[in-house]
PDB file of C-alpha atoms in Angstrom:
ATOM      1  CA  MET A  29       0.000   0.000   0.000  1.00  0.00           C
ATOM      2  CA  ALA A  30       1.479   3.309  -1.079  1.00  0.00           C
ATOM      3  CA  ARG A  31       1.904   5.897   1.659  1.00  0.00           C
ATOM      4  CA  SER A  32      -0.534   8.776   1.501  1.00  0.00           C
ATOM      5  CA  MET A  33       0.653  12.364   1.344  1.00  0.00           C
ATOM      6  CA  LEU A  34      -0.932  15.708   2.108  1.00  0.00           C
ATOM      7  CA  ILE A  35       0.499  18.658   0.191  1.00  0.00           C
ATOM      8  CA  ILE A  36      -0.125  22.025   1.819  1.00  0.00           C
ATOM      9  CA  SER A  37       0.147  24.844  -0.707  1.00  0.00           C
ATOM     10  CA  ARG A  38       0.406  28.202   1.049  1.00  0.00           C
ATOM     11  CA  GLN A  39       1.892  30.637  -1.444  1.00  0.00           C
ATOM     12  CA  ALA A  40       0.100  32.972  -3.849  1.00  0.00           C
ATOM     13  CA  PRO A  41       0.159  31.834  -7.490  1.00  0.00           C
ATOM     14  CA  TRP A  42       2.553  34.465  -8.842  1.00  0.00           C
ATOM     15  CA  SER A  43       4.817  35.208  -5.874  1.00  0.00           C
ATOM     16  CA  GLY A  44       7.427  32.684  -6.961  1.00  0.00           C
ATOM     17  CA  PRO A  45       7.753  29.049  -7.971  1.00  0.00           C
ATOM     18  CA  ALA A  46       6.176  27.594  -4.785  1.00  0.00           C
ATOM     19  CA  ALA A  47       2.572  27.310  -6.005  1.00  0.00           C
ATOM     20  CA  ARG A  48       3.721  25.696  -9.250  1.00  0.00           C
ATOM     21  CA  GLU A  49       5.958  23.273  -7.335  1.00  0.00           C
ATOM     22  CA  ALA A  50       3.117  22.172  -5.066  1.00  0.00           C
ATOM     23  CA  LEU A  51       0.892  21.598  -8.097  1.00  0.00           C
ATOM     24  CA  ASP A  52       3.649  19.655  -9.890  1.00  0.00           C
ATOM     25  CA  ILE A  53       4.104  17.378  -6.873  1.00  0.00           C
ATOM     26  CA  ALA A  54       0.353  16.746  -6.856  1.00  0.00           C
ATOM     27  CA  LEU A  55       0.216  15.999 -10.595  1.00  0.00           C
ATOM     28  CA  ALA A  56       3.293  13.764 -10.501  1.00  0.00           C
ATOM     29  CA  GLY A  57       2.050  11.916  -7.414  1.00  0.00           C
ATOM     30  CA  GLY A  58      -1.330  11.458  -9.079  1.00  0.00           C
ATOM     31  CA  ALA A  59       0.336  10.039 -12.187  1.00  0.00           C
ATOM     32  CA  PHE A  60       2.033   7.472  -9.932  1.00  0.00           C
ATOM     33  CA  GLU A  61      -1.298   6.669  -8.264  1.00  0.00           C
ATOM     34  CA  LEU A  62      -0.223   7.900  -4.816  1.00  0.00           C
ATOM     35  CA  PRO A  63      -3.138   8.649  -2.475  1.00  0.00           C
ATOM     36  CA  LEU A  64      -2.838  12.435  -2.285  1.00  0.00           C
ATOM     37  CA  GLY A  65      -4.569  15.343  -0.650  1.00  0.00           C
ATOM     38  CA  LEU A  66      -4.035  19.007  -1.506  1.00  0.00           C
ATOM     39  CA  LEU A  67      -4.783  21.749   1.002  1.00  0.00           C
ATOM     40  CA  PHE A  68      -4.785  25.461   0.161  1.00  0.00           C
ATOM     41  CA  LEU A  69      -3.690  27.504   3.175  1.00  0.00           C
ATOM     42  CA  ASP A  70      -2.769  31.145   3.801  1.00  0.00           C
ATOM     43  CA  ASP A  71      -1.981  32.985   0.523  1.00  0.00           C
ATOM     44  CA  GLY A  72      -2.315  29.616  -1.242  1.00  0.00           C
ATOM     45  CA  VAL A  73      -6.076  30.222  -1.398  1.00  0.00           C
ATOM     46  CA  PHE A  74      -5.394  33.016  -3.920  1.00  0.00           C
ATOM     47  CA  GLN A  75      -4.672  30.216  -6.401  1.00  0.00           C
ATOM     48  CA  LEU A  76      -8.407  29.497  -6.291  1.00  0.00           C
ATOM     49  CA  ALA A  77      -9.499  33.051  -7.106  1.00  0.00           C
ATOM     50  CA  GLY A  78     -11.487  33.464 -10.310  1.00  0.00           C
ATOM     51  CA  ALA A  79     -10.886  35.796 -13.254  1.00  0.00           C
ATOM     52  CA  GLN A  80      -7.107  35.511 -13.241  1.00  0.00           C
ATOM     53  CA  VAL A  81      -5.355  36.633 -16.434  1.00  0.00           C
ATOM     54  CA  PRO A  82      -1.865  35.151 -16.073  1.00  0.00           C
ATOM     55  CA  ALA A  83      -1.084  35.860 -19.728  1.00  0.00           C
ATOM     56  CA  ALA A  84      -0.792  39.509 -18.667  1.00  0.00           C
ATOM     57  CA  ILE A  85       2.465  38.587 -16.905  1.00  0.00           C
ATOM     58  CA  GLU A  86       3.359  35.757 -19.302  1.00  0.00           C
ATOM     59  CA  GLN A  87       2.598  32.977 -16.834  1.00  0.00           C
ATOM     60  CA  LYS A  88       0.829  29.667 -17.289  1.00  0.00           C
ATOM     61  CA  ASP A  89      -2.850  29.446 -16.520  1.00  0.00           C
ATOM     62  CA  VAL A  90      -2.966  28.028 -12.990  1.00  0.00           C
ATOM     63  CA  THR A  91      -6.770  27.988 -12.978  1.00  0.00           C
ATOM     64  CA  ALA A  92      -6.820  25.680 -16.013  1.00  0.00           C
ATOM     65  CA  ASN A  93      -4.030  23.522 -14.575  1.00  0.00           C
ATOM     66  CA  LEU A  94      -5.851  23.087 -11.259  1.00  0.00           C
ATOM     67  CA  GLN A  95      -8.949  21.777 -13.064  1.00  0.00           C
ATOM     68  CA  ALA A  96      -6.809  18.852 -14.277  1.00  0.00           C
ATOM     69  CA  LEU A  97      -6.214  17.550 -10.731  1.00  0.00           C
ATOM     70  CA  PRO A  98      -9.247  15.193 -10.639  1.00  0.00           C
ATOM     71  CA  MET A  99      -8.224  13.854 -14.063  1.00  0.00           C
ATOM     72  CA  PHE A 100      -4.814  13.042 -12.534  1.00  0.00           C
ATOM     73  CA  GLY A 101      -6.574  11.212  -9.716  1.00  0.00           C
ATOM     74  CA  VAL A 102      -6.188  13.977  -7.115  1.00  0.00           C
ATOM     75  CA  GLU A 103      -9.707  14.423  -5.800  1.00  0.00           C
ATOM     76  CA  ALA A 104      -9.121  15.217  -2.105  1.00  0.00           C
ATOM     77  CA  LEU A 105      -9.027  19.019  -2.344  1.00  0.00           C
ATOM     78  CA  TYR A 106      -9.328  21.273   0.691  1.00  0.00           C
ATOM     79  CA  ALA A 107      -9.084  24.943   1.597  1.00  0.00           C
ATOM     80  CA  CYS A 108      -8.685  26.655   4.949  1.00  0.00           C
ATOM     81  CA  ALA A 109     -11.914  28.519   5.717  1.00  0.00           C
ATOM     82  CA  ARG A 110     -10.071  31.055   7.877  1.00  0.00           C
ATOM     83  CA  SER A 111      -7.559  31.873   5.113  1.00  0.00           C
ATOM     84  CA  LEU A 112     -10.423  32.544   2.671  1.00  0.00           C
ATOM     85  CA  ALA A 113     -12.310  34.723   5.163  1.00  0.00           C
ATOM     86  CA  GLU A 114      -9.207  36.743   6.095  1.00  0.00           C
ATOM     87  CA  ARG A 115      -8.607  37.500   2.423  1.00  0.00           C
ATOM     88  CA  GLY A 116     -12.207  38.333   1.604  1.00  0.00           C
ATOM     89  CA  LEU A 117     -12.528  35.476  -0.880  1.00  0.00           C
ATOM     90  CA  ASP A 118     -16.045  34.202  -1.488  1.00  0.00           C
ATOM     91  CA  PRO A 119     -16.020  30.421  -0.915  1.00  0.00           C
ATOM     92  CA  THR A 120     -18.832  30.008  -3.442  1.00  0.00           C
ATOM     93  CA  ALA A 121     -16.867  31.710  -6.221  1.00  0.00           C
ATOM     94  CA  LEU A 122     -13.718  29.582  -6.247  1.00  0.00           C
ATOM     95  CA  SER A 123     -12.390  28.100  -9.480  1.00  0.00           C
ATOM     96  CA  LEU A 124     -12.101  24.585  -8.013  1.00  0.00           C
ATOM     97  CA  PRO A 125     -14.536  22.553  -5.905  1.00  0.00           C
ATOM     98  CA  VAL A 126     -12.765  22.307  -2.542  1.00  0.00           C
ATOM     99  CA  GLU A 127     -13.940  21.221   0.875  1.00  0.00           C
ATOM    100  CA  LEU A 128     -13.703  24.094   3.393  1.00  0.00           C
ATOM    101  CA  LEU A 129     -12.151  23.192   6.721  1.00  0.00           C
ATOM    102  CA  GLY A 130     -11.983  24.975  10.069  1.00  0.00           C
ATOM    103  CA  ASP A 131      -8.870  24.898  12.275  1.00  0.00           C
ATOM    104  CA  ASP A 132      -9.896  21.760  14.195  1.00  0.00           C
ATOM    105  CA  GLU A 133     -10.667  19.936  10.961  1.00  0.00           C
ATOM    106  CA  LEU A 134      -7.270  20.939   9.560  1.00  0.00           C
ATOM    107  CA  ARG A 135      -5.508  19.350  12.521  1.00  0.00           C
ATOM    108  CA  ALA A 136      -7.540  16.169  12.017  1.00  0.00           C
ATOM    109  CA  LEU A 137      -6.793  16.245   8.272  1.00  0.00           C
ATOM    110  CA  ILE A 138      -3.021  16.271   8.821  1.00  0.00           C
ATOM    111  CA  ASN A 139      -3.368  13.271  11.135  1.00  0.00           C
ATOM    112  CA  ARG A 140      -5.097  11.262   8.416  1.00  0.00           C
ATOM    113  CA  TYR A 141      -2.058  11.273   6.119  1.00  0.00           C
ATOM    114  CA  ASP A 142       1.187   9.297   6.387  1.00  0.00           C
ATOM    115  CA  GLN A 143       3.271  12.192   5.118  1.00  0.00           C
ATOM    116  CA  VAL A 144       2.814  15.922   4.874  1.00  0.00           C
ATOM    117  CA  ILE A 145       4.745  18.692   3.183  1.00  0.00           C
ATOM    118  CA  THR A 146       4.112  22.431   3.308  1.00  0.00           C
ATOM    119  CA  ILE A 147       5.264  24.550   0.393  1.00  0.00           C
TER     120      ILE A 147
ATOM    121  CA  MET B 165      16.468  20.438 -32.633  1.00  0.00           C
ATOM    122  CA  SER B 166      15.456  19.034 -35.994  1.00  0.00           C
ATOM    123  CA  GLU B 167      13.179  20.021 -38.807  1.00  0.00           C
ATOM    124  CA  LEU B 168      10.192  18.587 -40.559  1.00  0.00           C
ATOM    125  CA  ARG B 169       9.072  19.718 -44.007  1.00  0.00           C
ATOM    126  CA  VAL B 170       5.356  19.720 -44.620  1.00  0.00           C
ATOM    127  CA  ASN B 171       4.089  21.085 -47.933  1.00  0.00           C
ATOM    128  CA  GLN B 172       7.465  22.798 -48.471  1.00  0.00           C
ATOM    129  CA  ARG B 173       7.111  24.542 -45.139  1.00  0.00           C
ATOM    130  CA  PRO B 174       9.803  23.978 -42.478  1.00  0.00           C
ATOM    131  CA  ILE B 175       8.423  22.920 -39.079  1.00  0.00           C
ATOM    132  CA  ALA B 176      10.837  23.162 -36.112  1.00  0.00           C
ATOM    133  CA  LEU B 177      10.996  20.231 -33.694  1.00  0.00           C
ATOM    134  CA  ASP B 178      12.780  20.011 -30.359  1.00  0.00           C
ATOM    135  CA  ALA B 179      15.310  17.331 -29.409  1.00  0.00           C
ATOM    136  CA  ASP B 180      12.512  14.926 -28.436  1.00  0.00           C
ATOM    137  CA  GLY B 181      10.570  15.484 -31.655  1.00  0.00           C
ATOM    138  CA  TYR B 182       7.875  17.788 -30.204  1.00  0.00           C
ATOM    139  CA  LEU B 183       6.745  20.930 -32.019  1.00  0.00           C
ATOM    140  CA  VAL B 184       8.688  24.019 -30.928  1.00  0.00           C
ATOM    141  CA  ASP B 185       5.750  26.247 -31.866  1.00  0.00           C
ATOM    142  CA  LEU B 186       2.437  24.622 -30.969  1.00  0.00           C
ATOM    143  CA  ASP B 187       0.681  26.812 -33.541  1.00  0.00           C
ATOM    144  CA  ASP B 188       2.516  24.942 -36.310  1.00  0.00           C
ATOM    145  CA  TRP B 189       0.171  22.000 -35.881  1.00  0.00           C
ATOM    146  CA  SER B 190      -2.146  20.830 -38.654  1.00  0.00           C
ATOM    147  CA  GLU B 191      -3.439  17.423 -39.665  1.00  0.00           C
ATOM    148  CA  ALA B 192      -0.783  17.337 -42.374  1.00  0.00           C
ATOM    149  CA  VAL B 193       1.890  17.960 -39.714  1.00  0.00           C
ATOM    150  CA  ALA B 194       0.442  15.160 -37.580  1.00  0.00           C
ATOM    151  CA  GLU B 195       0.629  12.800 -40.546  1.00  0.00           C
ATOM    152  CA  ALA B 196       4.232  13.755 -41.262  1.00  0.00           C
ATOM    153  CA  LEU B 197       5.138  13.236 -37.575  1.00  0.00           C
ATOM    154  CA  ALA B 198       3.383   9.855 -37.562  1.00  0.00           C
ATOM    155  CA  GLU B 199       5.251   8.804 -40.681  1.00  0.00           C
ATOM    156  CA  ARG B 200       8.549   9.383 -38.844  1.00  0.00           C
ATOM    157  CA  GLU B 201       7.246   6.918 -36.268  1.00  0.00           C
ATOM    158  CA  GLY B 202       6.238   4.398 -38.913  1.00  0.00           C
ATOM    159  CA  LEU B 203       2.599   4.909 -38.006  1.00  0.00           C
ATOM    160  CA  ALA B 204      -0.311   5.370 -40.409  1.00  0.00           C
ATOM    161  CA  LEU B 205      -3.014   7.443 -38.755  1.00  0.00           C
ATOM    162  CA  GLU B 206      -6.494   5.997 -38.913  1.00  0.00           C
ATOM    163  CA  ALA B 207      -9.832   7.123 -37.552  1.00  0.00           C
ATOM    164  CA  GLU B 208      -9.133   5.619 -34.151  1.00  0.00           C
ATOM    165  CA  HIS B 209      -5.909   7.609 -33.866  1.00  0.00           C
ATOM    166  CA  TRP B 210      -7.496  10.866 -34.996  1.00  0.00           C
ATOM    167  CA  GLU B 211     -10.216  10.492 -32.428  1.00  0.00           C
ATOM    168  CA  ILE B 212      -7.609  10.423 -29.651  1.00  0.00           C
ATOM    169  CA  LEU B 213      -5.456  13.182 -31.159  1.00  0.00           C
ATOM    170  CA  HIS B 214      -8.413  15.566 -31.372  1.00  0.00           C
ATOM    171  CA  LEU B 215      -9.417  14.662 -27.841  1.00  0.00           C
ATOM    172  CA  LEU B 216      -5.877  15.393 -26.630  1.00  0.00           C
ATOM    173  CA  ARG B 217      -5.977  18.817 -28.239  1.00  0.00           C
ATOM    174  CA  GLY B 218      -9.210  19.399 -26.370  1.00  0.00           C
ATOM    175  CA  PHE B 219      -7.522  18.313 -23.125  1.00  0.00           C
ATOM    176  CA  TYR B 220      -4.765  20.837 -23.717  1.00  0.00           C
ATOM    177  CA  ARG B 221      -7.212  23.638 -24.504  1.00  0.00           C
ATOM    178  CA  GLU B 222      -9.082  22.883 -21.300  1.00  0.00           C
ATOM    179  CA  TYR B 223      -6.221  22.278 -18.865  1.00  0.00           C
ATOM    180  CA  GLN B 224      -3.209  23.934 -20.524  1.00  0.00           C
ATOM    181  CA  LEU B 225      -1.025  20.899 -19.901  1.00  0.00           C
ATOM    182  CA  SER B 226      -0.295  17.499 -21.415  1.00  0.00           C
ATOM    183  CA  PRO B 227      -1.710  14.473 -19.611  1.00  0.00           C
ATOM    184  CA  ALA B 228       0.367  11.648 -18.184  1.00  0.00           C
ATOM    185  CA  ASN B 229      -0.811   8.136 -19.120  1.00  0.00           C
ATOM    186  CA  ARG B 230      -3.263   7.720 -16.267  1.00  0.00           C
ATOM    187  CA  ALA B 231      -4.850  11.133 -16.848  1.00  0.00           C
ATOM    188  CA  LEU B 232      -5.109  10.389 -20.567  1.00  0.00           C
ATOM    189  CA  VAL B 233      -6.871   7.081 -19.885  1.00  0.00           C
ATOM    190  CA  ARG B 234      -9.311   8.778 -17.496  1.00  0.00           C
ATOM    191  CA  TYR B 235     -10.035  11.591 -19.909  1.00  0.00           C
ATOM    192  CA  VAL B 236     -10.629   9.281 -22.867  1.00  0.00           C
ATOM    193  CA  ALA B 237     -12.833   7.079 -20.693  1.00  0.00           C
ATOM    194  CA  ALA B 238     -14.847  10.109 -19.592  1.00  0.00           C
ATOM    195  CA  GLN B 239     -15.283  11.333 -23.188  1.00  0.00           C
ATOM    196  CA  LEU B 240     -15.527   8.124 -25.246  1.00  0.00           C
ATOM    197  CA  GLY B 241     -16.353   5.456 -22.687  1.00  0.00           C
ATOM    198  CA  PRO B 242     -14.313   2.640 -21.145  1.00  0.00           C
ATOM    199  CA  ASP B 243     -13.994   0.661 -24.402  1.00  0.00           C
ATOM    200  CA  LYS B 244     -11.590   3.299 -25.663  1.00  0.00           C
ATOM    201  CA  GLY B 245     -10.474   4.796 -22.365  1.00  0.00           C
ATOM    202  CA  ASN B 246      -8.254   1.940 -21.282  1.00  0.00           C
ATOM    203  CA  SER B 247      -4.498   1.354 -21.396  1.00  0.00           C
ATOM    204  CA  LEU B 248      -4.747  -1.637 -23.708  1.00  0.00           C
ATOM    205  CA  HIS B 249      -6.518   0.256 -26.479  1.00  0.00           C
ATOM    206  CA  LEU B 250      -4.304   3.336 -26.157  1.00  0.00           C
ATOM    207  CA  ASN B 251      -1.084   1.327 -25.940  1.00  0.00           C
ATOM    208  CA  ARG B 252      -2.045  -0.558 -29.076  1.00  0.00           C
ATOM    209  CA  LEU B 253      -2.749   2.662 -30.992  1.00  0.00           C
ATOM    210  CA  PHE B 254       0.371   4.491 -29.857  1.00  0.00           C
ATOM    211  CA  LYS B 255       3.152   1.914 -29.697  1.00  0.00           C
ATOM    212  CA  GLY B 256       2.997   1.368 -25.951  1.00  0.00           C
ATOM    213  CA  SER B 257       3.606   4.966 -24.863  1.00  0.00           C
ATOM    214  CA  PRO B 258       0.324   6.788 -25.513  1.00  0.00           C
ATOM    215  CA  ALA B 259       0.936   9.898 -23.396  1.00  0.00           C
ATOM    216  CA  LYS B 260       4.257  10.739 -25.045  1.00  0.00           C
ATOM    217  CA  LEU B 261       3.613   9.649 -28.612  1.00  0.00           C
ATOM    218  CA  ALA B 262       0.035  10.901 -28.860  1.00  0.00           C
ATOM    219  CA  ALA B 263       1.049  14.259 -27.324  1.00  0.00           C
ATOM    220  CA  ARG B 264       3.812  14.546 -29.916  1.00  0.00           C
ATOM    221  CA  LEU B 265       1.446  13.784 -32.798  1.00  0.00           C
ATOM    222  CA  ALA B 266      -1.274  16.056 -31.428  1.00  0.00           C
ATOM    223  CA  GLY B 267       1.156  18.981 -31.248  1.00  0.00           C
ATOM    224  CA  LEU B 268       1.177  19.226 -27.450  1.00  0.00           C
ATOM    225  CA  PRO B 269       4.215  19.916 -25.238  1.00  0.00           C
ATOM    226  CA  LYS B 270       6.009  16.897 -23.814  1.00  0.00           C
ATOM    227  CA  PRO B 271       4.107  15.568 -20.774  1.00  0.00           C
ATOM    228  CA  THR B 272       6.176  16.476 -17.715  1.00  0.00           C
ATOM    229  CA  ASN B 273       4.695  14.205 -15.074  1.00  0.00           C
ATOM    230  CA  CYS B 274       5.293  11.003 -16.962  1.00  0.00           C
ATOM    231  CA  LEU B 275       7.783   8.145 -16.837  1.00  0.00           C
TER     232      LEU B 275
ATOM    233  CA  MET C 273      -0.599  10.290  15.506  1.00  0.00           C
ATOM    234  CA  ALA C 274       1.757  13.159  16.258  1.00  0.00           C
ATOM    235  CA  THR C 275       3.602  15.435  13.860  1.00  0.00           C
ATOM    236  CA  LEU C 276       6.946  17.178  14.193  1.00  0.00           C
ATOM    237  CA  HIS C 277       6.621  20.595  12.542  1.00  0.00           C
ATOM    238  CA  VAL C 278       9.921  21.965  11.243  1.00  0.00           C
ATOM    239  CA  LEU C 279      10.209  25.710  10.715  1.00  0.00           C
ATOM    240  CA  SER C 280      13.231  27.358   9.120  1.00  0.00           C
ATOM    241  CA  HIS C 281      11.988  30.836   8.132  1.00  0.00           C
ATOM    242  CA  SER C 282      12.004  33.949  10.294  1.00  0.00           C
ATOM    243  CA  PRO C 283       8.781  34.332  12.318  1.00  0.00           C
ATOM    244  CA  PHE C 284       8.832  38.032  11.391  1.00  0.00           C
ATOM    245  CA  GLY C 285       8.670  37.416   7.624  1.00  0.00           C
ATOM    246  CA  ASP C 286       5.184  36.121   6.864  1.00  0.00           C
ATOM    247  CA  GLY C 287       2.303  34.088   8.310  1.00  0.00           C
ATOM    248  CA  ARG C 288       4.095  30.745   8.358  1.00  0.00           C
ATOM    249  CA  PHE C 289       4.832  30.850  12.070  1.00  0.00           C
ATOM    250  CA  ALA C 290       1.286  31.803  13.115  1.00  0.00           C
ATOM    251  CA  SER C 291      -0.300  29.233  10.777  1.00  0.00           C
ATOM    252  CA  CYS C 292       1.978  26.512  12.059  1.00  0.00           C
ATOM    253  CA  LEU C 293       1.137  27.233  15.695  1.00  0.00           C
ATOM    254  CA  ARG C 294      -2.553  27.190  14.822  1.00  0.00           C
ATOM    255  CA  LEU C 295      -2.238  23.758  13.193  1.00  0.00           C
ATOM    256  CA  LEU C 296      -0.373  22.146  16.075  1.00  0.00           C
ATOM    257  CA  GLY C 297      -2.377  19.152  17.208  1.00  0.00           C
ATOM    258  CA  GLU C 298      -2.293  17.172  20.382  1.00  0.00           C
ATOM    259  CA  GLY C 299       1.127  15.601  20.938  1.00  0.00           C
ATOM    260  CA  ASP C 300       2.738  17.606  18.118  1.00  0.00           C
ATOM    261  CA  ALA C 301       6.127  19.251  18.573  1.00  0.00           C
ATOM    262  CA  LEU C 302       7.946  22.176  17.019  1.00  0.00           C
ATOM    263  CA  LEU C 303      11.521  22.198  15.790  1.00  0.00           C
ATOM    264  CA  LEU C 304      13.085  25.567  14.973  1.00  0.00           C
ATOM    265  CA  CYS C 305      16.113  25.810  12.717  1.00  0.00           C
ATOM    266  CA  GLY C 306      17.661  28.480  10.504  1.00  0.00           C
ATOM    267  CA  ASP C 307      16.060  31.895  10.882  1.00  0.00           C
ATOM    268  CA  ALA C 308      13.131  30.338  12.744  1.00  0.00           C
ATOM    269  CA  VAL C 309      15.300  30.381  15.899  1.00  0.00           C
ATOM    270  CA  TYR C 310      14.695  34.151  16.009  1.00  0.00           C
ATOM    271  CA  ALA C 311      11.355  33.124  17.531  1.00  0.00           C
ATOM    272  CA  LEU C 312      13.337  32.506  20.751  1.00  0.00           C
ATOM    273  CA  GLN C 313      14.240  36.188  20.995  1.00  0.00           C
ATOM    274  CA  PRO C 314      13.174  37.151  24.546  1.00  0.00           C
ATOM    275  CA  ALA C 315      10.402  39.743  24.814  1.00  0.00           C
ATOM    276  CA  SER C 316       9.444  39.220  21.156  1.00  0.00           C
ATOM    277  CA  THR C 317       5.895  38.576  19.924  1.00  0.00           C
ATOM    278  CA  PRO C 318       6.712  35.094  18.545  1.00  0.00           C
ATOM    279  CA  TYR C 319       8.362  34.121  21.809  1.00  0.00           C
ATOM    280  CA  ALA C 320       5.241  35.128  23.712  1.00  0.00           C
ATOM    281  CA  SER C 321       3.240  32.841  21.377  1.00  0.00           C
ATOM    282  CA  LEU C 322       5.610  29.972  22.112  1.00  0.00           C
ATOM    283  CA  GLU C 323       5.197  30.510  25.846  1.00  0.00           C
ATOM    284  CA  ARG C 324       1.431  30.290  25.445  1.00  0.00           C
ATOM    285  CA  LEU C 325       1.752  26.801  23.891  1.00  0.00           C
ATOM    286  CA  GLY C 326       2.320  25.315  27.305  1.00  0.00           C
ATOM    287  CA  ALA C 327       4.190  22.232  28.388  1.00  0.00           C
ATOM    288  CA  SER C 328       2.149  19.797  26.264  1.00  0.00           C
ATOM    289  CA  THR C 329       3.868  21.044  23.086  1.00  0.00           C
ATOM    290  CA  PRO C 330       7.626  20.447  23.151  1.00  0.00           C
ATOM    291  CA  VAL C 331       9.716  23.133  21.433  1.00  0.00           C
ATOM    292  CA  TYR C 332      13.164  22.221  20.102  1.00  0.00           C
ATOM    293  CA  ALA C 333      15.750  24.445  18.452  1.00  0.00           C
ATOM    294  CA  LEU C 334      18.879  23.533  16.547  1.00  0.00           C
ATOM    295  CA  ALA C 335      21.720  24.595  18.865  1.00  0.00           C
ATOM    296  CA  GLU C 336      24.204  25.638  16.192  1.00  0.00           C
ATOM    297  CA  ASP C 337      21.697  27.832  14.324  1.00  0.00           C
ATOM    298  CA  HIS C 338      20.734  29.405  17.652  1.00  0.00           C
ATOM    299  CA  ALA C 339      24.378  30.063  18.589  1.00  0.00           C
ATOM    300  CA  ALA C 340      25.203  31.402  15.122  1.00  0.00           C
ATOM    301  CA  ARG C 341      22.515  34.052  15.522  1.00  0.00           C
ATOM    302  CA  GLY C 342      23.745  35.144  18.933  1.00  0.00           C
ATOM    303  CA  GLY C 343      21.037  33.415  20.924  1.00  0.00           C
ATOM    304  CA  GLY C 344      21.859  33.081  24.621  1.00  0.00           C
ATOM    305  CA  ALA C 345      20.409  30.583  27.064  1.00  0.00           C
ATOM    306  CA  PRO C 346      16.969  29.668  25.690  1.00  0.00           C
ATOM    307  CA  GLY C 347      13.831  30.312  27.692  1.00  0.00           C
ATOM    308  CA  ALA C 348      12.237  27.700  29.895  1.00  0.00           C
ATOM    309  CA  GLY C 349      10.598  24.873  27.968  1.00  0.00           C
ATOM    310  CA  VAL C 350      12.878  25.150  24.943  1.00  0.00           C
ATOM    311  CA  THR C 351      15.332  22.309  24.320  1.00  0.00           C
ATOM    312  CA  LEU C 352      18.455  22.921  22.260  1.00  0.00           C
ATOM    313  CA  VAL C 353      19.390  19.935  20.093  1.00  0.00           C
ATOM    314  CA  ASP C 354      22.296  18.921  17.829  1.00  0.00           C
ATOM    315  CA  TYR C 355      21.913  17.296  14.412  1.00  0.00           C
ATOM    316  CA  ALA C 356      21.923  13.775  15.857  1.00  0.00           C
ATOM    317  CA  ALA C 357      18.990  14.677  18.096  1.00  0.00           C
ATOM    318  CA  PHE C 358      17.299  16.399  15.109  1.00  0.00           C
ATOM    319  CA  VAL C 359      17.419  13.080  13.235  1.00  0.00           C
ATOM    320  CA  GLU C 360      16.246  11.185  16.286  1.00  0.00           C
ATOM    321  CA  LEU C 361      13.242  13.529  16.599  1.00  0.00           C
ATOM    322  CA  CYS C 362      12.332  13.058  12.940  1.00  0.00           C
ATOM    323  CA  CYS C 363      12.227   9.302  13.532  1.00  0.00           C
ATOM    324  CA  ARG C 364      10.329   9.536  16.801  1.00  0.00           C
ATOM    325  CA  TYR C 365       7.327  11.371  15.358  1.00  0.00           C
ATOM    326  CA  GLU C 366       4.915   9.712  13.006  1.00  0.00           C
ATOM    327  CA  ARG C 367       5.348  12.372  10.358  1.00  0.00           C
ATOM    328  CA  VAL C 368       7.468  15.451   9.758  1.00  0.00           C
ATOM    329  CA  ASN C 369       5.873  18.555   8.305  1.00  0.00           C
ATOM    330  CA  SER C 370       8.572  20.788   6.819  1.00  0.00           C
ATOM    331  CA  TRP C 371       7.272  24.316   6.329  1.00  0.00           C
ATOM    332  CA  LEU C 372       9.319  25.149   3.218  1.00  0.00           C
TER     333      LEU C 372
END
């Protein structure tokens, strides 16, 4: 049985390579059929914001890329409710269907996985 | 870096045989690329190639094998969305070969 | 079920430190290395947060990173460790969450 891994993505999409790296780990792990979860925390929730025009700064379309996660077998997608609220993001207007979790649920989530990495 | 000539027009390829400029793609280009692989494209191939181009339009990335199988299964049903069928069509490495023929970038999350 | 959380960035830089403390579960521990040892600065806001964790959450700091940054004797409840103990801690906990 492959060990499960939770990837915590907590950087904004265009602040540096971190958001892309977290997504690449998720896509690669999915391709290898690892049981994966992906949690958006802190500024990471900005990856889920709608109406992004990354072409304006010659970047890849993270919104489109994120939609591919279920196709790569990564279906356990979560976001921190507090991070969304702090940033004024409407949980009903996100570009990806994610399960919203409160602080207690986040602690329980981490405990469900064999491995965890925060990027 | 190598070059393909299609209808007298030079088409640039990278070291792995993928299109340098994705906009260079046409069905004639796909046929020329397939010929280099010793493959004659038939309806079953075209169906997958067009689907792959749709995948890229939607997700802006090239699928690895498992994602390709899932996507084909979702669009065309399990008779076509399975490794056996796709391996048979694309010489055992569907994600890489089909992406190359469909004019997509090389899949990055793939063995 | 416990996790060792490893922090290596300054607690004054961004929200990493606060988020990590918030996600500490029962039995979890904290290991500070690199610039994260600045959290041990007496009378600082991060240090006050560490004190509020209480005895149920062990706090470790890598001794050489602490010394390199001019840290003196650490406050009560903080254990300085060498690399061998760092490795031992990583093995003792069920999982290690590196906050990269």
